[in-house]
XYZ file of C-alpha atoms in Angstrom:
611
model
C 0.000 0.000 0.000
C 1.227 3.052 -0.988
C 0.831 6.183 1.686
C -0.327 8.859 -0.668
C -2.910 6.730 -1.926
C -4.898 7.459 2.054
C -5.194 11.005 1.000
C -8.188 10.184 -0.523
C -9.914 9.600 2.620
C -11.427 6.089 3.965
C -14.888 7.270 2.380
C -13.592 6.640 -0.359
C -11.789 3.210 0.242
C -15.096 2.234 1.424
C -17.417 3.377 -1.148
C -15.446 3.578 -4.228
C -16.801 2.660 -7.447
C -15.894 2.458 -10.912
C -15.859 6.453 -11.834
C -14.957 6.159 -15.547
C -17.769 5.429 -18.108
C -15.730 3.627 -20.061
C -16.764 0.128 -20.555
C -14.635 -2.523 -22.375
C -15.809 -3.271 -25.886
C -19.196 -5.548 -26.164
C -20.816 -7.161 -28.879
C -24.178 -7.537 -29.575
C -25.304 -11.258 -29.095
C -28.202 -12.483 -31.301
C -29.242 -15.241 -28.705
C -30.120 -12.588 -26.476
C -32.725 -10.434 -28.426
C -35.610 -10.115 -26.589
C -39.081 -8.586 -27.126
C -40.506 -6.079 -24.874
C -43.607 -4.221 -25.152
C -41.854 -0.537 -26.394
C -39.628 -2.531 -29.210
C -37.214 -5.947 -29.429
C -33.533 -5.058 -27.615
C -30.415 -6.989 -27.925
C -27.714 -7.489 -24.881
C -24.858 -9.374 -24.950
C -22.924 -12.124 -23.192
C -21.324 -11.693 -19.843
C -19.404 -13.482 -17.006
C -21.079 -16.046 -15.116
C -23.052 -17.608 -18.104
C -25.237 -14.642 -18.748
C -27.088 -12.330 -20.767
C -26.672 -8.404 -20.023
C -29.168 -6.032 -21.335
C -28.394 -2.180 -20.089
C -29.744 1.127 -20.038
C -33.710 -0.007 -20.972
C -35.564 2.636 -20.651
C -39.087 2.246 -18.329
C -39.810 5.885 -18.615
C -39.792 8.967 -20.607
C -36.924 11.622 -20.252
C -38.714 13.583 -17.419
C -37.025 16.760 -18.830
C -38.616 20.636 -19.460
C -42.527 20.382 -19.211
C -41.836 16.538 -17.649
C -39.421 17.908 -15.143
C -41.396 17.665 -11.721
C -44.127 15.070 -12.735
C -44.565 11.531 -12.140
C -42.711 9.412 -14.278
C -44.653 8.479 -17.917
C -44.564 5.198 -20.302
C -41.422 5.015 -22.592
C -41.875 5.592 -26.468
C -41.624 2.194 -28.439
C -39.123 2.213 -31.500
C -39.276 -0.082 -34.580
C -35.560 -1.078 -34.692
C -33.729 -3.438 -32.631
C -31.958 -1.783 -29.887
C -29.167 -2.523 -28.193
C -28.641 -2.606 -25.087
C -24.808 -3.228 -24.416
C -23.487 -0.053 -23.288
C -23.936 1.643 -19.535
C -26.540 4.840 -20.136
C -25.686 8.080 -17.500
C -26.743 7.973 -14.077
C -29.408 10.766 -12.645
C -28.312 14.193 -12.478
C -25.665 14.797 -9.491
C -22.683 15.905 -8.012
C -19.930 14.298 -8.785
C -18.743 11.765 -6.327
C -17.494 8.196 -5.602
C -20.917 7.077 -6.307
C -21.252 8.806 -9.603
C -20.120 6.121 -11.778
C -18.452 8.489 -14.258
C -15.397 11.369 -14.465
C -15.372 14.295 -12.791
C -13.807 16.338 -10.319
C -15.328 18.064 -6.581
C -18.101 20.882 -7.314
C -19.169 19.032 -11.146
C -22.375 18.589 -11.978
C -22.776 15.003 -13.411
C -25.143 12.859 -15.106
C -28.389 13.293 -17.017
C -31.967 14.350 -16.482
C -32.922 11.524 -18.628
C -31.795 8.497 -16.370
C -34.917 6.655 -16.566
C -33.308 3.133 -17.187
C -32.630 0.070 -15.720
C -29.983 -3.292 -16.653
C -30.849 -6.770 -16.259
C -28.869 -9.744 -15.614
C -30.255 -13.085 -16.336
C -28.884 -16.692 -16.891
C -28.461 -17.720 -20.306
C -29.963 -21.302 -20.312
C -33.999 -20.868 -18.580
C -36.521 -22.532 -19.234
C -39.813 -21.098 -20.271
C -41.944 -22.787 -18.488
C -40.098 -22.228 -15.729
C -39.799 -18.497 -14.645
C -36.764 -17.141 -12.419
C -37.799 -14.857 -9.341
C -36.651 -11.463 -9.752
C -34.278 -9.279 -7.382
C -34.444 -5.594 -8.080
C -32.032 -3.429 -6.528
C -32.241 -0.003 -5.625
C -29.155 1.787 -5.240
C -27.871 3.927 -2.110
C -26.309 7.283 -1.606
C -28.412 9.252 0.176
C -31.300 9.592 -2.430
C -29.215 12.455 -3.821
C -26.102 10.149 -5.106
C -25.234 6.772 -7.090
C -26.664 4.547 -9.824
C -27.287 1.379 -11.046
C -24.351 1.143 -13.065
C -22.160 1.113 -10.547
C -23.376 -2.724 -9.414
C -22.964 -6.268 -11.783
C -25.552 -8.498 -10.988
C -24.396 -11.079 -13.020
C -22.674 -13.179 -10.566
C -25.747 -13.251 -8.255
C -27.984 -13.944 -11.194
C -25.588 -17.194 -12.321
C -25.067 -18.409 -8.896
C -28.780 -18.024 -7.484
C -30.556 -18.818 -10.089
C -32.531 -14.931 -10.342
C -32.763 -12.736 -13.481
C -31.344 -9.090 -11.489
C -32.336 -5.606 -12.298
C -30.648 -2.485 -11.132
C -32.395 0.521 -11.777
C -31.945 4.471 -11.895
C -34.530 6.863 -10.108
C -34.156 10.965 -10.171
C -31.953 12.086 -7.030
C -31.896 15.212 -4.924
C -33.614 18.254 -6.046
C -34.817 15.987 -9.072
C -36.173 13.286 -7.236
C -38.418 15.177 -4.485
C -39.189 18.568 -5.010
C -43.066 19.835 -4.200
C -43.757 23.220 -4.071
C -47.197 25.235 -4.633
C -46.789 26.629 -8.053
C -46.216 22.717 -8.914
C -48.813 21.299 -7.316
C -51.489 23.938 -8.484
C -50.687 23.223 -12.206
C -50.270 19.562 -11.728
C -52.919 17.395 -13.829
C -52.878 14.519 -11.273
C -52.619 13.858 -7.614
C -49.152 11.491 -8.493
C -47.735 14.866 -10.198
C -48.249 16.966 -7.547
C -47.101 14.463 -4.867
C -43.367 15.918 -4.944
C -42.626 12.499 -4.593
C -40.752 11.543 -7.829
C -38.145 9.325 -6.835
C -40.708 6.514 -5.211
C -42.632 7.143 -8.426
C -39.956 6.133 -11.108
C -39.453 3.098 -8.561
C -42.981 2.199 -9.065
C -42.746 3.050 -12.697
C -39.894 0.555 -12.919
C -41.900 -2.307 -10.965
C -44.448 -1.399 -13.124
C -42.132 -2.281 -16.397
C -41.150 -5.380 -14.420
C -44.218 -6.634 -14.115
C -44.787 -5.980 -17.831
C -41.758 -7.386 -19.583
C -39.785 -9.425 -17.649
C -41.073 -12.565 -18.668
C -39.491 -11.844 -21.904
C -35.900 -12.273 -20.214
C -37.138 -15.492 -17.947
C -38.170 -13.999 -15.315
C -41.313 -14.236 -13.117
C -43.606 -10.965 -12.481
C -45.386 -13.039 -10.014
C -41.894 -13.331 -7.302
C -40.380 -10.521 -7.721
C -38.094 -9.207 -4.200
C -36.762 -5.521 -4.095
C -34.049 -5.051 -2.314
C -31.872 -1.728 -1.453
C -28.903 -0.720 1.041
C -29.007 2.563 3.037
C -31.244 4.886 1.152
C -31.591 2.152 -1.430
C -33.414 0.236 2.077
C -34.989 3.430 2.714
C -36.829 3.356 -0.365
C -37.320 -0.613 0.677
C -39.710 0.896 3.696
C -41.408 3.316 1.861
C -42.589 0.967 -1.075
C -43.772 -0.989 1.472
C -45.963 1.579 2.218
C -46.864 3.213 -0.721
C -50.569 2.063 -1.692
C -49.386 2.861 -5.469
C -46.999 -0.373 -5.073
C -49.326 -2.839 -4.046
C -48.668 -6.243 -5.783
C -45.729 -4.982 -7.872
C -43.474 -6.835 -5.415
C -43.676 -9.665 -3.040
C -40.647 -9.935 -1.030
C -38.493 -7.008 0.312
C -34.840 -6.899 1.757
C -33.509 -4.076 3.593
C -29.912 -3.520 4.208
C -28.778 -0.510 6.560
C -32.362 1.130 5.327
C -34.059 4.027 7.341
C -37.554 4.498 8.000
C -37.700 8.043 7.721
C -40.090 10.566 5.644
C -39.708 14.159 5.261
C -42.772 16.304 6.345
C -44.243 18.712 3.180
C -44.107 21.597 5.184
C -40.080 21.381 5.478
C -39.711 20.120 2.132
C -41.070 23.195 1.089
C -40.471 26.116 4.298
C -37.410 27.972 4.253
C -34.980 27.580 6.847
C -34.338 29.106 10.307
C -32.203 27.881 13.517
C -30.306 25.095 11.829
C -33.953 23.297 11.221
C -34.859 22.168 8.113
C -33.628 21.944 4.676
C -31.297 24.756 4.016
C -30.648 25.161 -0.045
C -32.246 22.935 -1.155
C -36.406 23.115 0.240
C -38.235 23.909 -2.507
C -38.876 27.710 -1.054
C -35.182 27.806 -0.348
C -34.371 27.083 -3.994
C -36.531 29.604 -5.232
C -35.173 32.370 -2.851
C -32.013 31.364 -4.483
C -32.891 31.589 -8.087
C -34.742 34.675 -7.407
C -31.792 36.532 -5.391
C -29.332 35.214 -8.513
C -31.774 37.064 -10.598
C -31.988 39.792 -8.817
C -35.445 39.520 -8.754
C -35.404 40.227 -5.225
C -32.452 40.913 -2.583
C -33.267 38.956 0.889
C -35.202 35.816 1.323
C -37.744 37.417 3.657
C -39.065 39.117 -0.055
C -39.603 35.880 -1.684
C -43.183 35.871 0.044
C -44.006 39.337 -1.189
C -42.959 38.610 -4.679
C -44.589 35.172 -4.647
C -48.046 36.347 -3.957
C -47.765 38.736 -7.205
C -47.210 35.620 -9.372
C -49.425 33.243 -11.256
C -48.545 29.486 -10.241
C -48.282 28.943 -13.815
C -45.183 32.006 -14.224
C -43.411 30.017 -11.406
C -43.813 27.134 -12.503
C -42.411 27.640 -15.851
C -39.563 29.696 -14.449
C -38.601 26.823 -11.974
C -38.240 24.448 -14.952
C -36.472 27.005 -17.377
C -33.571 26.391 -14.812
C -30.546 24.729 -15.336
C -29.460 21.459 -13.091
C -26.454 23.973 -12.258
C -28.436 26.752 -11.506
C -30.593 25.243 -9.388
C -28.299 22.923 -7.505
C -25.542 26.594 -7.219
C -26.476 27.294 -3.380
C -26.461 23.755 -1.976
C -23.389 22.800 0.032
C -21.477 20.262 2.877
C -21.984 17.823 0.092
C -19.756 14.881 0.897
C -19.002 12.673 -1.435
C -21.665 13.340 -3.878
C -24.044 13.623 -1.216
C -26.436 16.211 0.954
C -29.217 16.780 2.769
C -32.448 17.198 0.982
C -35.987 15.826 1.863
C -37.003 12.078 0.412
C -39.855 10.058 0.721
C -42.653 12.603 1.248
C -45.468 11.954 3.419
C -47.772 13.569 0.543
C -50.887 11.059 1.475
C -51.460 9.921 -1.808
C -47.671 8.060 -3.043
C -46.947 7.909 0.841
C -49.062 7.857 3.947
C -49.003 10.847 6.163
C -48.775 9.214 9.256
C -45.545 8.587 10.426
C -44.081 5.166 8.406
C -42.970 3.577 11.928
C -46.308 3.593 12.781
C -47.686 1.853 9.337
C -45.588 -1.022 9.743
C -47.854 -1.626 12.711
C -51.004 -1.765 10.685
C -51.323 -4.658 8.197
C -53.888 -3.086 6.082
C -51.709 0.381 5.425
C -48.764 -1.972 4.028
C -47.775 -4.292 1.602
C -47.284 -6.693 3.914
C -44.413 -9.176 2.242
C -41.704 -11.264 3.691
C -39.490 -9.440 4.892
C -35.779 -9.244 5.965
C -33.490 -6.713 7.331
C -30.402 -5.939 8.634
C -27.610 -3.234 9.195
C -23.921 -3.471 9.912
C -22.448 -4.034 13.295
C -20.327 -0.749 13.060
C -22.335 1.465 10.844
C -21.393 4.788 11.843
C -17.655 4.122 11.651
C -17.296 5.058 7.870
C -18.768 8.562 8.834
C -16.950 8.647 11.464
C -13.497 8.102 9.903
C -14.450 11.411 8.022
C -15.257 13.956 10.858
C -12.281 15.404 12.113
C -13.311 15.774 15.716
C -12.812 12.228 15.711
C -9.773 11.394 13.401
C -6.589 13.191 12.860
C -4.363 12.812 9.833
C -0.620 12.211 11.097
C 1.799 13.382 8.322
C -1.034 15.134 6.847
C -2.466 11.755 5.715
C -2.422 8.814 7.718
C -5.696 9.044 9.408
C -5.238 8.568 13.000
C -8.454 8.112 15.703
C -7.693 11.386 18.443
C -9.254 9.132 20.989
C -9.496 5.659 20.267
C -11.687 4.375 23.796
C -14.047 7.399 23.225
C -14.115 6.536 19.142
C -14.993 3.100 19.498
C -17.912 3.982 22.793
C -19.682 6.714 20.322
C -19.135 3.917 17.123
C -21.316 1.731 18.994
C -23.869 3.963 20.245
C -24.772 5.311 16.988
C -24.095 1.946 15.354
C -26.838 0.578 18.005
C -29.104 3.126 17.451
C -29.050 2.482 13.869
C -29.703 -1.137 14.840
C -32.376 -0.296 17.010
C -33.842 2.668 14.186
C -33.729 0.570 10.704
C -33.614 -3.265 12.011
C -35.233 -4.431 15.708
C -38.021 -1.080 15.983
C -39.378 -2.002 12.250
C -39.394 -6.118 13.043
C -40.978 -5.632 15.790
C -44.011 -4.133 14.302
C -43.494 -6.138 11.433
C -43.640 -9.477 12.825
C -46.647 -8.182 15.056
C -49.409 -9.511 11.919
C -46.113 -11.669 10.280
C -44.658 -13.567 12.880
C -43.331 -15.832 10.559
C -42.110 -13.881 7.612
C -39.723 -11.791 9.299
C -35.781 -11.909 9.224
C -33.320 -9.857 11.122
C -28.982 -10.212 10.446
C -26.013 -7.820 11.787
C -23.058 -7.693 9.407
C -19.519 -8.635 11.385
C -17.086 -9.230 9.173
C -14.451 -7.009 9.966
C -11.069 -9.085 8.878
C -9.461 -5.896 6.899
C -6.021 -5.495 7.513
C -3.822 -3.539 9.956
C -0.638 -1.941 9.771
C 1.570 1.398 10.831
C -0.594 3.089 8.356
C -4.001 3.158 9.579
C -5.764 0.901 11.769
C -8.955 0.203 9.181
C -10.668 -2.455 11.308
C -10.556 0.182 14.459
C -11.372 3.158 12.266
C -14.277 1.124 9.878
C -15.018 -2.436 10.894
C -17.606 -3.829 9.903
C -18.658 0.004 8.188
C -21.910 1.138 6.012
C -21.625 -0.459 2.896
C -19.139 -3.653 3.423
C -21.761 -6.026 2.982
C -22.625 -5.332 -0.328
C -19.621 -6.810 -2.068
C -20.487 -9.568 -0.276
C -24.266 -10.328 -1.390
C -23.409 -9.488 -4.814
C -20.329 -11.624 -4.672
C -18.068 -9.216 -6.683
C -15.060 -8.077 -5.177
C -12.984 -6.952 -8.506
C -16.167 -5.319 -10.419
C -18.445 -2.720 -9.200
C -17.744 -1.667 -5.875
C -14.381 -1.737 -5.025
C -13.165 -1.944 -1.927
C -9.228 -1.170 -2.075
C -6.809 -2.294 1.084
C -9.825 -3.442 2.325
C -9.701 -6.708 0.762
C -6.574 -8.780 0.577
C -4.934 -11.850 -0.519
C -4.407 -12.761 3.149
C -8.686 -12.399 3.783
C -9.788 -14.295 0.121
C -10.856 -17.260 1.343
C -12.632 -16.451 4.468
C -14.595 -13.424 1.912
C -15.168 -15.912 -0.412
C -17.175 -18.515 1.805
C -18.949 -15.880 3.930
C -20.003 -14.080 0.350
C -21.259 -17.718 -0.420
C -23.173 -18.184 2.332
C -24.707 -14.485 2.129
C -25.940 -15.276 -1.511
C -27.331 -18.181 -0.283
C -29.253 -16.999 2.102
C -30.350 -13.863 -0.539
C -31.281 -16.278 -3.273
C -33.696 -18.417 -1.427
C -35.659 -15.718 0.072
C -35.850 -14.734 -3.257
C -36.929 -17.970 -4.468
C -39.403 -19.304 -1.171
C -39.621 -16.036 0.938
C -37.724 -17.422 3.286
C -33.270 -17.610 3.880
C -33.736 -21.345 5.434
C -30.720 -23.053 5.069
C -29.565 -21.314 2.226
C -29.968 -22.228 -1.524
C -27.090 -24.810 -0.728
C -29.443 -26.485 2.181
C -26.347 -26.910 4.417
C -25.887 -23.632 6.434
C -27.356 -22.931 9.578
C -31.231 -22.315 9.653
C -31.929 -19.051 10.046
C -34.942 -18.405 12.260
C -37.611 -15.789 12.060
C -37.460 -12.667 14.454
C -39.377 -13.404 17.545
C -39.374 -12.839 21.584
C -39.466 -16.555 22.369
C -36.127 -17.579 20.290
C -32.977 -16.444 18.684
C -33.971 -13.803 16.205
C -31.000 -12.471 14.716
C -28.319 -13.564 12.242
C -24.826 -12.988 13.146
C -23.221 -12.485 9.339
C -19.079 -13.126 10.153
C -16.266 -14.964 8.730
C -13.166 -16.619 10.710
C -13.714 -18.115 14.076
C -17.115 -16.211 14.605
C -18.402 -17.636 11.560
C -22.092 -17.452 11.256
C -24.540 -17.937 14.234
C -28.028 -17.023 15.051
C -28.417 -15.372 18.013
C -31.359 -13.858 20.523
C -30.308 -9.714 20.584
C -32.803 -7.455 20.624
C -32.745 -3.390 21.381
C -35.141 -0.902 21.576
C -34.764 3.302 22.154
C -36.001 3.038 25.825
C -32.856 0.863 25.808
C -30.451 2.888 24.367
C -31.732 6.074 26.053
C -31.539 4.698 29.463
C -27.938 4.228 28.510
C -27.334 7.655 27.361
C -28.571 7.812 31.117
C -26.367 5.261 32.676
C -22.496 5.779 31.150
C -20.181 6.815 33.586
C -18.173 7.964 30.424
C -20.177 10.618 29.050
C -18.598 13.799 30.637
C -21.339 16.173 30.840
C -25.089 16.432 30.656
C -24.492 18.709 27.111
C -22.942 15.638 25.754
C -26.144 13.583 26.929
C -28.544 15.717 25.289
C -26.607 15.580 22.263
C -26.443 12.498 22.083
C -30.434 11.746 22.379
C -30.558 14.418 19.293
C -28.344 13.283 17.371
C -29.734 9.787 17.858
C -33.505 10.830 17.678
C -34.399 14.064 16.058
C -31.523 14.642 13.278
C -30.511 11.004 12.645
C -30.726 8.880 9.006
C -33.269 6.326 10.159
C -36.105 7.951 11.902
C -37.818 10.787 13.954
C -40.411 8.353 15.395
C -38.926 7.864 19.100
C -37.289 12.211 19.470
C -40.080 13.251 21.974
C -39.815 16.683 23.225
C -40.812 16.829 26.413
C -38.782 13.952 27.411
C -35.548 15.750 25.733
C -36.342 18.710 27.913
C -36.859 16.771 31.300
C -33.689 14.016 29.650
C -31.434 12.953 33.047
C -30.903 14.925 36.306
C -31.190 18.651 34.509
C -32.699 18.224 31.776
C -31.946 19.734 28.186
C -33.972 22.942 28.008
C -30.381 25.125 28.135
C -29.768 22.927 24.298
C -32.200 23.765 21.727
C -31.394 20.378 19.998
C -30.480 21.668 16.334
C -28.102 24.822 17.754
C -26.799 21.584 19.910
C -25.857 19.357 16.924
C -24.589 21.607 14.251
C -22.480 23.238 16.647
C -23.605 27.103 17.397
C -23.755 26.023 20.599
């Protein structure tokens, strides 16, 4: 390992992917035409025994008048098309994720992204249909693509015809504001919520033409990692999705939804959505214009337009324009609102509480799971926790305090994304429920940074692992080694296993192999979670279960937290401002939290540090 190769941060060893376009040269195969209902394609061959088929479109270009609205059926064309070269990912900054060139501050990608690739074995029968496993991609909901994953392996070795797919991202992706909404034609168009709905356009296109590539509309399982899992929950609550899936897995997901109200307000006291609410973009536009000269005027000047006037200006905007004034973006990524709680694609009650009710979901089998040190990989970033010795060998400032904090926001995300939401899943599907936590943590260690200290078993490791690519895709560098092949290799095995039949029976079992340890459904009375590890750990089920009376009692009960400012913000970062959910931040209890209480920390002021 060379030394100046750490200056590009552990983010980035973690999450790298492929950022060039370029693609080695393909050739069309003619066993691998297929017919579809918008026109016959052609892919070509791939590893693993495969077809490939990329960039289909399942939507129009939602670009100038189709900006903003809900996703609409592709043209057809007349000629065969191929389909052997990677199409652009959704409009973005330019990151890790990005799956193309670029450089910090670029503006990447395309507004017309609408497209998905498919995987498939090359010898199925047609009588008998594959089950499908759609993946939606992480990165916040305002970074990544499909093209940075090959599902070909996991399509080979399980038996599956996979489909990756693109949905619009960031200010693209969920944007509602009133001069929208008013000259919307439909309650989907004015829903803001434009991301979910190119997901459901995609099932939709599943359901339509996957037969035509072997696979089965009728066992179809979406599954996603961080916001990818995100979007998991909230198609599993979206009435618009019912019976376009029937199985869901949720890796590192998030149960969170973004109000209207702050998807649209503009921002004050750290709250909210600052540059990029849909009021907060408009200021912006406006002051660049110099149409007027302080945000508090964007009222004034609002009520003196037509919906229509705004409307059309917001969409006469550039993707540079409009994403100018939004910053801290980290590796592609920044905050913005997702997964609306409009009440038409999404409920408006909060989504923690749907997952109680069987008949406001689309109740499937289900399994989740998160990492055992999630937070790390953010963590390694923030430099009140790490240091760079030399100027780049990252270095943890306190390694005891580090690795206490890793695990309390690793547990909470635990507790948030994985034991909360199977709870109240397996409440009306006590049977169909499956939890795992992620160990595997063998990386190496040296002089030069300590990776299994500073990123263990991080956000993101697994993935590699269920799509059992190491060298393609997502690549993890110094991560993975000669010395750790072997052990990778099996546990990868047994993870695809485990993957492929719940794809194929709804169920992990013993794995598609039939010789790896049953794993059991989540329950009080039994072991209920499945210990993912490699080595001597190996893989285990085991009976741990957390909830956030738990982990705030603990807040309460370290003798290691110096000072009651560090407890409350602690219980905000973990409850009102975290990834995975709002649900358990109650106020009153903040206020009154331990022996004096947090009314001296108004909780945003508290996290981002005015205070």
């Amino acid at each position: 390992m060379k030394p100046t190769h750490l200056i590009l941060g552990l983010l980035a060893l973690l999450l790298s992917a492929c950022s060039s376009n370029q693609e080695p040269p393909r050739i069309a195969d003619q066993s691998s035409v297929r017919q579809t209902q918008q026109g016959a394609v052609i892919g070509f061959s791939d590893d693993h025994n495969t077809h490939a088929w990329l960039s289909l479109p399942f939507a129009k270009a939602p670009i100038d008048e189709l900006r903003w609205q809900a996703p609409r059926p592709p043209h057809a064309w007349t000629e065969t098309r191929e389909a052997i070269q990677l199409g652009q990912p959704c409009t973005q900054f330019w990151g890790i994720m990005a799956g193309v060139d670029g450089k910090d501050g670029d503006i990447v990608g395309s507004e017309d992204c609408l497209t998905l690739n498919i995987w498939a074995p090359k010898a199925i029968e047609a009588s008998k249909p594959l089950p499908v496993m759609l993946w939606i991609h992480g990165g916040g909901n305002t970074a990544g693509t499909a093209n940075t994953y090959r599902g070909s392996h996991l399509a080979s070795d399980q038996n599956v015809v996979y489909v990756g797919i693109n949905y619009r991202l960031g200010l693209f992706g969920t944007f509602a504001h009133q001069s929208l909404r008013n000259t919307s034609n439909s309650a989907a168009d004015a829903s803001g919520n434009f991301a979910v709905l190119d997901m459901i356009a995609a099932l939709e296109w599943v359901q339509t033409n996957i037969a035509a590539f072997g696979g089965d509309p009728e066992n179809v399982t979406i599954f996603g990692e961080s916001a990818g899992g995100h979007n998991v929950y909230s198609l599993l609550t979206s009435p618009l999705a019912k019976d376009l899936f029937h199985k869901a897995i949720i890796q590192s997901g998030s149960t969170q939804t973004s109000h209207m109200e702050e998807a649209e307000a503009l921002v004050s006291d750290g709250a909210g959505f600052a540059g990029t609410s849909s009021n907060e973009v408009l200021a912006q536009l406006l002051l660049d214009d110099h149409k007027i000269y302080s945000k508090e005027q964007l009222s004034s000047f609002a009520e003196k337009q037509d919906d229509k006037s705004l409307s059309r200006y917001l969409r006469s905007k550039s993707p540079q324009q409009l994403m100018a004034h939004i910053d801290s973006v980290t590796a592609g990524m920044f905050n913005a609102p997702e997964s609306l709680a409009d009440g038409y694609v999404l409920p408006k009650a909060p989504l923690m509480s749907l997952l109680e009710d069987s008949t406001q979901l689309n109740s499937v089998p289900t399994l989740i799971g998160s990492n055992r040190d999630e937070m790390k990989v953010f963590m390694s970033q923030d430099k009140n926790w790490v240091e760079n010795a030399w100027g780049f060998l990252p270095r943890m400032k306190d390694p005891e305090k580090y690795q206490r904090y890793a695990s309390y926001f690793s547990q909470q995300w635990k507790i948030l994304a994985v034991d909360e939401p199977a709870e109240r899943l397996s409440q009306h599907n006590p049977e169909q429920v499956f939890a795992y936590r992620f160990d595997w943590d063998n990386s190496p260690s040296n002089w030069l940074a300590d990776l299994p200290g500073l990123l263990g078993a991080g956000h993101a490791v697994e993935i590699s692992f269920v799509f059992g690519d190491f060298e393609k895709g997502l690549v993890i560098p110094y991560i993975n080694t000669e010395d750790n092949r072997e052990e990778r290799m099996q546990l990868s095995q047994a993870m695809m296993n485990y993957w492929g039949h719940f794809a194929h029976h709804g169920y992990p079992g013993t794995g598609s192999a039939g010789n790896q340890i049953e794993w059991k459904p989540w329950s009080d009375k039994q072991e209920n979670l499945m210990l993912l590890d490699g080595g001597d750990n190996g893989i285990a089920m085991t009976k741990l279960k957390l909830s956030a009376g738990v982990l705030k009692q603990r807040f309460l009960d370290d003798p290691e937290i110096s000072s009651q400012k560090e407890r409350c913000r602690l219980y905000a970062q973990s409850f009102l401002v975290s990834f995975q959910s709002r649900d358990f931040w109650n106020n009153d209890e903040y206020l009154s939290f331990g022996s004096e209480g947090c009314s001296d920390y108004p909780p945003y002021k508290l996290v981002y540090g005015s205070i």
